[in-house]
Amino acid sequence: MAYKIAIGTSDKKSVNLHFGEIESVSVYEVNESDGSYSFLEERKISRDPEKEECESGCSCGSNFVVKVGEVVSDCTYFIVAKIGPKPHRLLQENKVNCLEAPFEIEEAVSKLNDYYISHKKRKSHIF
């Protein structure tokens, strides 16, 4: 079985973008059985700077979070190098599983797939 992930990357080699820096995300398909992955597409995120700043002046405002959530809504996970508590909470409330993984993409996908498999096994147990 395969699942999609979205990654904040500027070079398609590493997870190197903080949430507020994202202008697009790279979407990959991960094969659960062997952890292999392949690039599917690049998805742009339209920005409206006047509506994106939060009270601290960063670009994590709820309008931007909603846009990102819409762009990655079909992905099982959204991976970035760093994300603040407010956008993380807003994404979680909108059913987007956001993770920090400032690694090379290969290492991030490997760790994520191990997590995905173990989490899936835990959910399948009936107590």
PDB file of C-alpha atoms in Angstrom:
ATOM      1  CA  MET A   1       0.000   0.000   0.000  1.00  0.00           C
ATOM      2  CA  ALA A   2       1.214   3.501  -0.771  1.00  0.00           C
ATOM      3  CA  TYR A   3       0.556   6.850   0.873  1.00  0.00           C
ATOM      4  CA  LYS A   4       1.401  10.463   0.041  1.00  0.00           C
ATOM      5  CA  ILE A   5       3.555  12.869   1.981  1.00  0.00           C
ATOM      6  CA  ALA A   6       4.269  16.564   1.422  1.00  0.00           C
ATOM      7  CA  ILE A   7       7.721  17.980   2.189  1.00  0.00           C
ATOM      8  CA  GLY A   8       8.996  21.519   2.654  1.00  0.00           C
ATOM      9  CA  THR A   9      12.195  21.447   0.607  1.00  0.00           C
ATOM     10  CA  SER A  10      14.061  23.930  -1.547  1.00  0.00           C
ATOM     11  CA  ASP A  11      16.457  21.432  -3.130  1.00  0.00           C
ATOM     12  CA  LYS A  12      14.564  18.083  -3.265  1.00  0.00           C
ATOM     13  CA  LYS A  13      17.401  16.572  -1.196  1.00  0.00           C
ATOM     14  CA  SER A  14      16.652  17.701   2.340  1.00  0.00           C
ATOM     15  CA  VAL A  15      13.774  18.845   4.526  1.00  0.00           C
ATOM     16  CA  ASN A  16      15.187  22.341   4.877  1.00  0.00           C
ATOM     17  CA  LEU A  17      12.281  24.790   4.973  1.00  0.00           C
ATOM     18  CA  HIS A  18      10.577  26.181   8.029  1.00  0.00           C
ATOM     19  CA  PHE A  19       6.820  26.375   7.796  1.00  0.00           C
ATOM     20  CA  GLY A  20       6.766  30.159   7.289  1.00  0.00           C
ATOM     21  CA  GLU A  21       9.273  29.945   4.409  1.00  0.00           C
ATOM     22  CA  ILE A  22       7.208  27.595   2.278  1.00  0.00           C
ATOM     23  CA  GLU A  23       6.102  28.774  -1.149  1.00  0.00           C
ATOM     24  CA  SER A  24       5.507  25.267  -2.465  1.00  0.00           C
ATOM     25  CA  VAL A  25       5.632  21.680  -1.258  1.00  0.00           C
ATOM     26  CA  SER A  26       7.037  18.582  -2.914  1.00  0.00           C
ATOM     27  CA  VAL A  27       4.647  15.644  -2.868  1.00  0.00           C
ATOM     28  CA  TYR A  28       5.985  12.098  -2.788  1.00  0.00           C
ATOM     29  CA  GLU A  29       4.393   8.677  -2.802  1.00  0.00           C
ATOM     30  CA  VAL A  30       5.822   6.239  -0.256  1.00  0.00           C
ATOM     31  CA  ASN A  31       5.526   2.474  -0.650  1.00  0.00           C
ATOM     32  CA  GLU A  32       4.723   1.210   2.832  1.00  0.00           C
ATOM     33  CA  SER A  33       6.104  -2.298   2.272  1.00  0.00           C
ATOM     34  CA  ASP A  34       9.682  -1.366   1.390  1.00  0.00           C
ATOM     35  CA  GLY A  35       9.936   2.351   2.201  1.00  0.00           C
ATOM     36  CA  SER A  36      10.753   3.313  -1.368  1.00  0.00           C
ATOM     37  CA  TYR A  37       9.440   6.678  -2.517  1.00  0.00           C
ATOM     38  CA  SER A  38       8.995   8.655  -5.693  1.00  0.00           C
ATOM     39  CA  PHE A  39       8.416  12.299  -6.490  1.00  0.00           C
ATOM     40  CA  LEU A  40       4.898  13.018  -7.755  1.00  0.00           C
ATOM     41  CA  GLU A  41       4.597  16.785  -8.102  1.00  0.00           C
ATOM     42  CA  GLU A  42       5.366  20.269  -6.856  1.00  0.00           C
ATOM     43  CA  ARG A  43       2.393  22.182  -5.436  1.00  0.00           C
ATOM     44  CA  LYS A  44       2.488  25.979  -5.192  1.00  0.00           C
ATOM     45  CA  ILE A  45       0.965  27.803  -2.257  1.00  0.00           C
ATOM     46  CA  SER A  46      -0.457  31.207  -3.071  1.00  0.00           C
ATOM     47  CA  ARG A  47       0.495  33.837  -0.526  1.00  0.00           C
ATOM     48  CA  ASP A  48      -1.231  36.994   0.601  1.00  0.00           C
ATOM     49  CA  PRO A  49       1.256  38.711   2.947  1.00  0.00           C
ATOM     50  CA  GLU A  50      -1.333  41.186   4.226  1.00  0.00           C
ATOM     51  CA  LYS A  51      -3.477  38.349   5.609  1.00  0.00           C
ATOM     52  CA  GLU A  52      -0.751  35.966   6.758  1.00  0.00           C
ATOM     53  CA  GLU A  53       1.027  37.723   9.598  1.00  0.00           C
ATOM     54  CA  CYS A  54       0.165  36.713  13.116  1.00  0.00           C
ATOM     55  CA  GLU A  55       0.505  38.896  16.184  1.00  0.00           C
ATOM     56  CA  SER A  56       4.262  38.209  16.406  1.00  0.00           C
ATOM     57  CA  GLY A  57       4.881  39.339  12.811  1.00  0.00           C
ATOM     58  CA  CYS A  58       5.761  35.954  11.325  1.00  0.00           C
ATOM     59  CA  SER A  59       3.939  34.441   8.370  1.00  0.00           C
ATOM     60  CA  CYS A  60       2.140  31.720  10.298  1.00  0.00           C
ATOM     61  CA  GLY A  61      -1.255  33.432  10.245  1.00  0.00           C
ATOM     62  CA  SER A  62      -4.354  31.280  10.047  1.00  0.00           C
ATOM     63  CA  ASN A  63      -5.080  32.273   6.421  1.00  0.00           C
ATOM     64  CA  PHE A  64      -1.726  30.827   5.317  1.00  0.00           C
ATOM     65  CA  VAL A  65      -2.231  27.736   7.486  1.00  0.00           C
ATOM     66  CA  VAL A  66      -5.616  27.122   5.854  1.00  0.00           C
ATOM     67  CA  LYS A  67      -4.041  27.424   2.385  1.00  0.00           C
ATOM     68  CA  VAL A  68      -1.285  24.964   3.283  1.00  0.00           C
ATOM     69  CA  GLY A  69      -3.839  22.605   4.812  1.00  0.00           C
ATOM     70  CA  GLU A  70      -5.838  22.635   1.579  1.00  0.00           C
ATOM     71  CA  VAL A  71      -2.732  21.971  -0.544  1.00  0.00           C
ATOM     72  CA  VAL A  72      -1.631  18.969   1.543  1.00  0.00           C
ATOM     73  CA  SER A  73      -5.062  17.647   2.545  1.00  0.00           C
ATOM     74  CA  ASP A  74      -4.677  14.406   0.558  1.00  0.00           C
ATOM     75  CA  CYS A  75      -1.278  13.655   2.124  1.00  0.00           C
ATOM     76  CA  THR A  76      -0.920  11.430   5.170  1.00  0.00           C
ATOM     77  CA  TYR A  77       1.940  13.566   6.539  1.00  0.00           C
ATOM     78  CA  PHE A  78       3.369  17.032   5.994  1.00  0.00           C
ATOM     79  CA  ILE A  79       7.063  17.323   6.893  1.00  0.00           C
ATOM     80  CA  VAL A  80       8.982  20.548   7.509  1.00  0.00           C
ATOM     81  CA  ALA A  81      12.279  21.458   9.153  1.00  0.00           C
ATOM     82  CA  LYS A  82      10.591  23.555  11.843  1.00  0.00           C
ATOM     83  CA  ILE A  83       7.085  24.739  12.706  1.00  0.00           C
ATOM     84  CA  GLY A  84       5.802  26.909  15.508  1.00  0.00           C
ATOM     85  CA  PRO A  85       3.151  25.804  17.987  1.00  0.00           C
ATOM     86  CA  LYS A  86       0.334  27.942  16.552  1.00  0.00           C
ATOM     87  CA  PRO A  87       0.469  26.727  12.926  1.00  0.00           C
ATOM     88  CA  HIS A  88       1.135  23.170  14.147  1.00  0.00           C
ATOM     89  CA  ARG A  89      -1.986  23.257  16.322  1.00  0.00           C
ATOM     90  CA  LEU A  90      -4.099  24.772  13.525  1.00  0.00           C
ATOM     91  CA  LEU A  91      -2.952  22.113  11.048  1.00  0.00           C
ATOM     92  CA  GLN A  92      -3.668  19.334  13.562  1.00  0.00           C
ATOM     93  CA  GLU A  93      -7.160  20.765  14.128  1.00  0.00           C
ATOM     94  CA  ASN A  94      -7.671  20.468  10.357  1.00  0.00           C
ATOM     95  CA  LYS A  95      -6.539  16.819  10.333  1.00  0.00           C
ATOM     96  CA  VAL A  96      -3.094  17.502   8.833  1.00  0.00           C
ATOM     97  CA  ASN A  97      -0.353  15.435  10.498  1.00  0.00           C
ATOM     98  CA  CYS A  98       2.593  17.819  10.543  1.00  0.00           C
ATOM     99  CA  LEU A  99       6.038  16.658  11.657  1.00  0.00           C
ATOM    100  CA  GLU A 100       9.426  18.307  12.108  1.00  0.00           C
ATOM    101  CA  ALA A 101      12.183  16.273  10.489  1.00  0.00           C
ATOM    102  CA  PRO A 102      15.191  18.429   9.537  1.00  0.00           C
ATOM    103  CA  PHE A 103      16.995  15.573   7.764  1.00  0.00           C
ATOM    104  CA  GLU A 104      17.898  14.504   4.278  1.00  0.00           C
ATOM    105  CA  ILE A 105      14.689  13.407   2.531  1.00  0.00           C
ATOM    106  CA  GLU A 106      15.855   9.804   2.324  1.00  0.00           C
ATOM    107  CA  GLU A 107      16.422   9.627   6.089  1.00  0.00           C
ATOM    108  CA  ALA A 108      13.175  11.491   6.853  1.00  0.00           C
ATOM    109  CA  VAL A 109      11.127   9.117   4.673  1.00  0.00           C
ATOM    110  CA  SER A 110      12.793   6.068   6.207  1.00  0.00           C
ATOM    111  CA  LYS A 111      12.063   7.239   9.770  1.00  0.00           C
ATOM    112  CA  LEU A 112       8.568   8.280   8.815  1.00  0.00           C
ATOM    113  CA  ASN A 113       7.741   4.956   7.185  1.00  0.00           C
ATOM    114  CA  ASP A 114       8.957   3.068  10.281  1.00  0.00           C
ATOM    115  CA  TYR A 115       6.705   5.311  12.382  1.00  0.00           C
ATOM    116  CA  TYR A 116       3.787   4.879   9.965  1.00  0.00           C
ATOM    117  CA  ILE A 117       4.035   1.079  10.083  1.00  0.00           C
ATOM    118  CA  SER A 118       4.323   0.930  13.891  1.00  0.00           C
ATOM    119  CA  HIS A 119       1.437   3.401  14.311  1.00  0.00           C
ATOM    120  CA  LYS A 120      -0.711   1.389  11.914  1.00  0.00           C
ATOM    121  CA  LYS A 121       0.017  -1.838  13.832  1.00  0.00           C
ATOM    122  CA  ARG A 122      -0.927  -0.194  17.136  1.00  0.00           C
ATOM    123  CA  LYS A 123      -4.237   0.981  15.712  1.00  0.00           C
ATOM    124  CA  SER A 124      -5.058  -2.520  14.513  1.00  0.00           C
ATOM    125  CA  HIS A 125      -4.871  -4.058  18.008  1.00  0.00           C
ATOM    126  CA  ILE A 126      -8.147  -4.422  19.826  1.00  0.00           C
ATOM    127  CA  PHE A 127      -8.019  -4.215  23.599  1.00  0.00           C
TER     128      PHE A 127
END
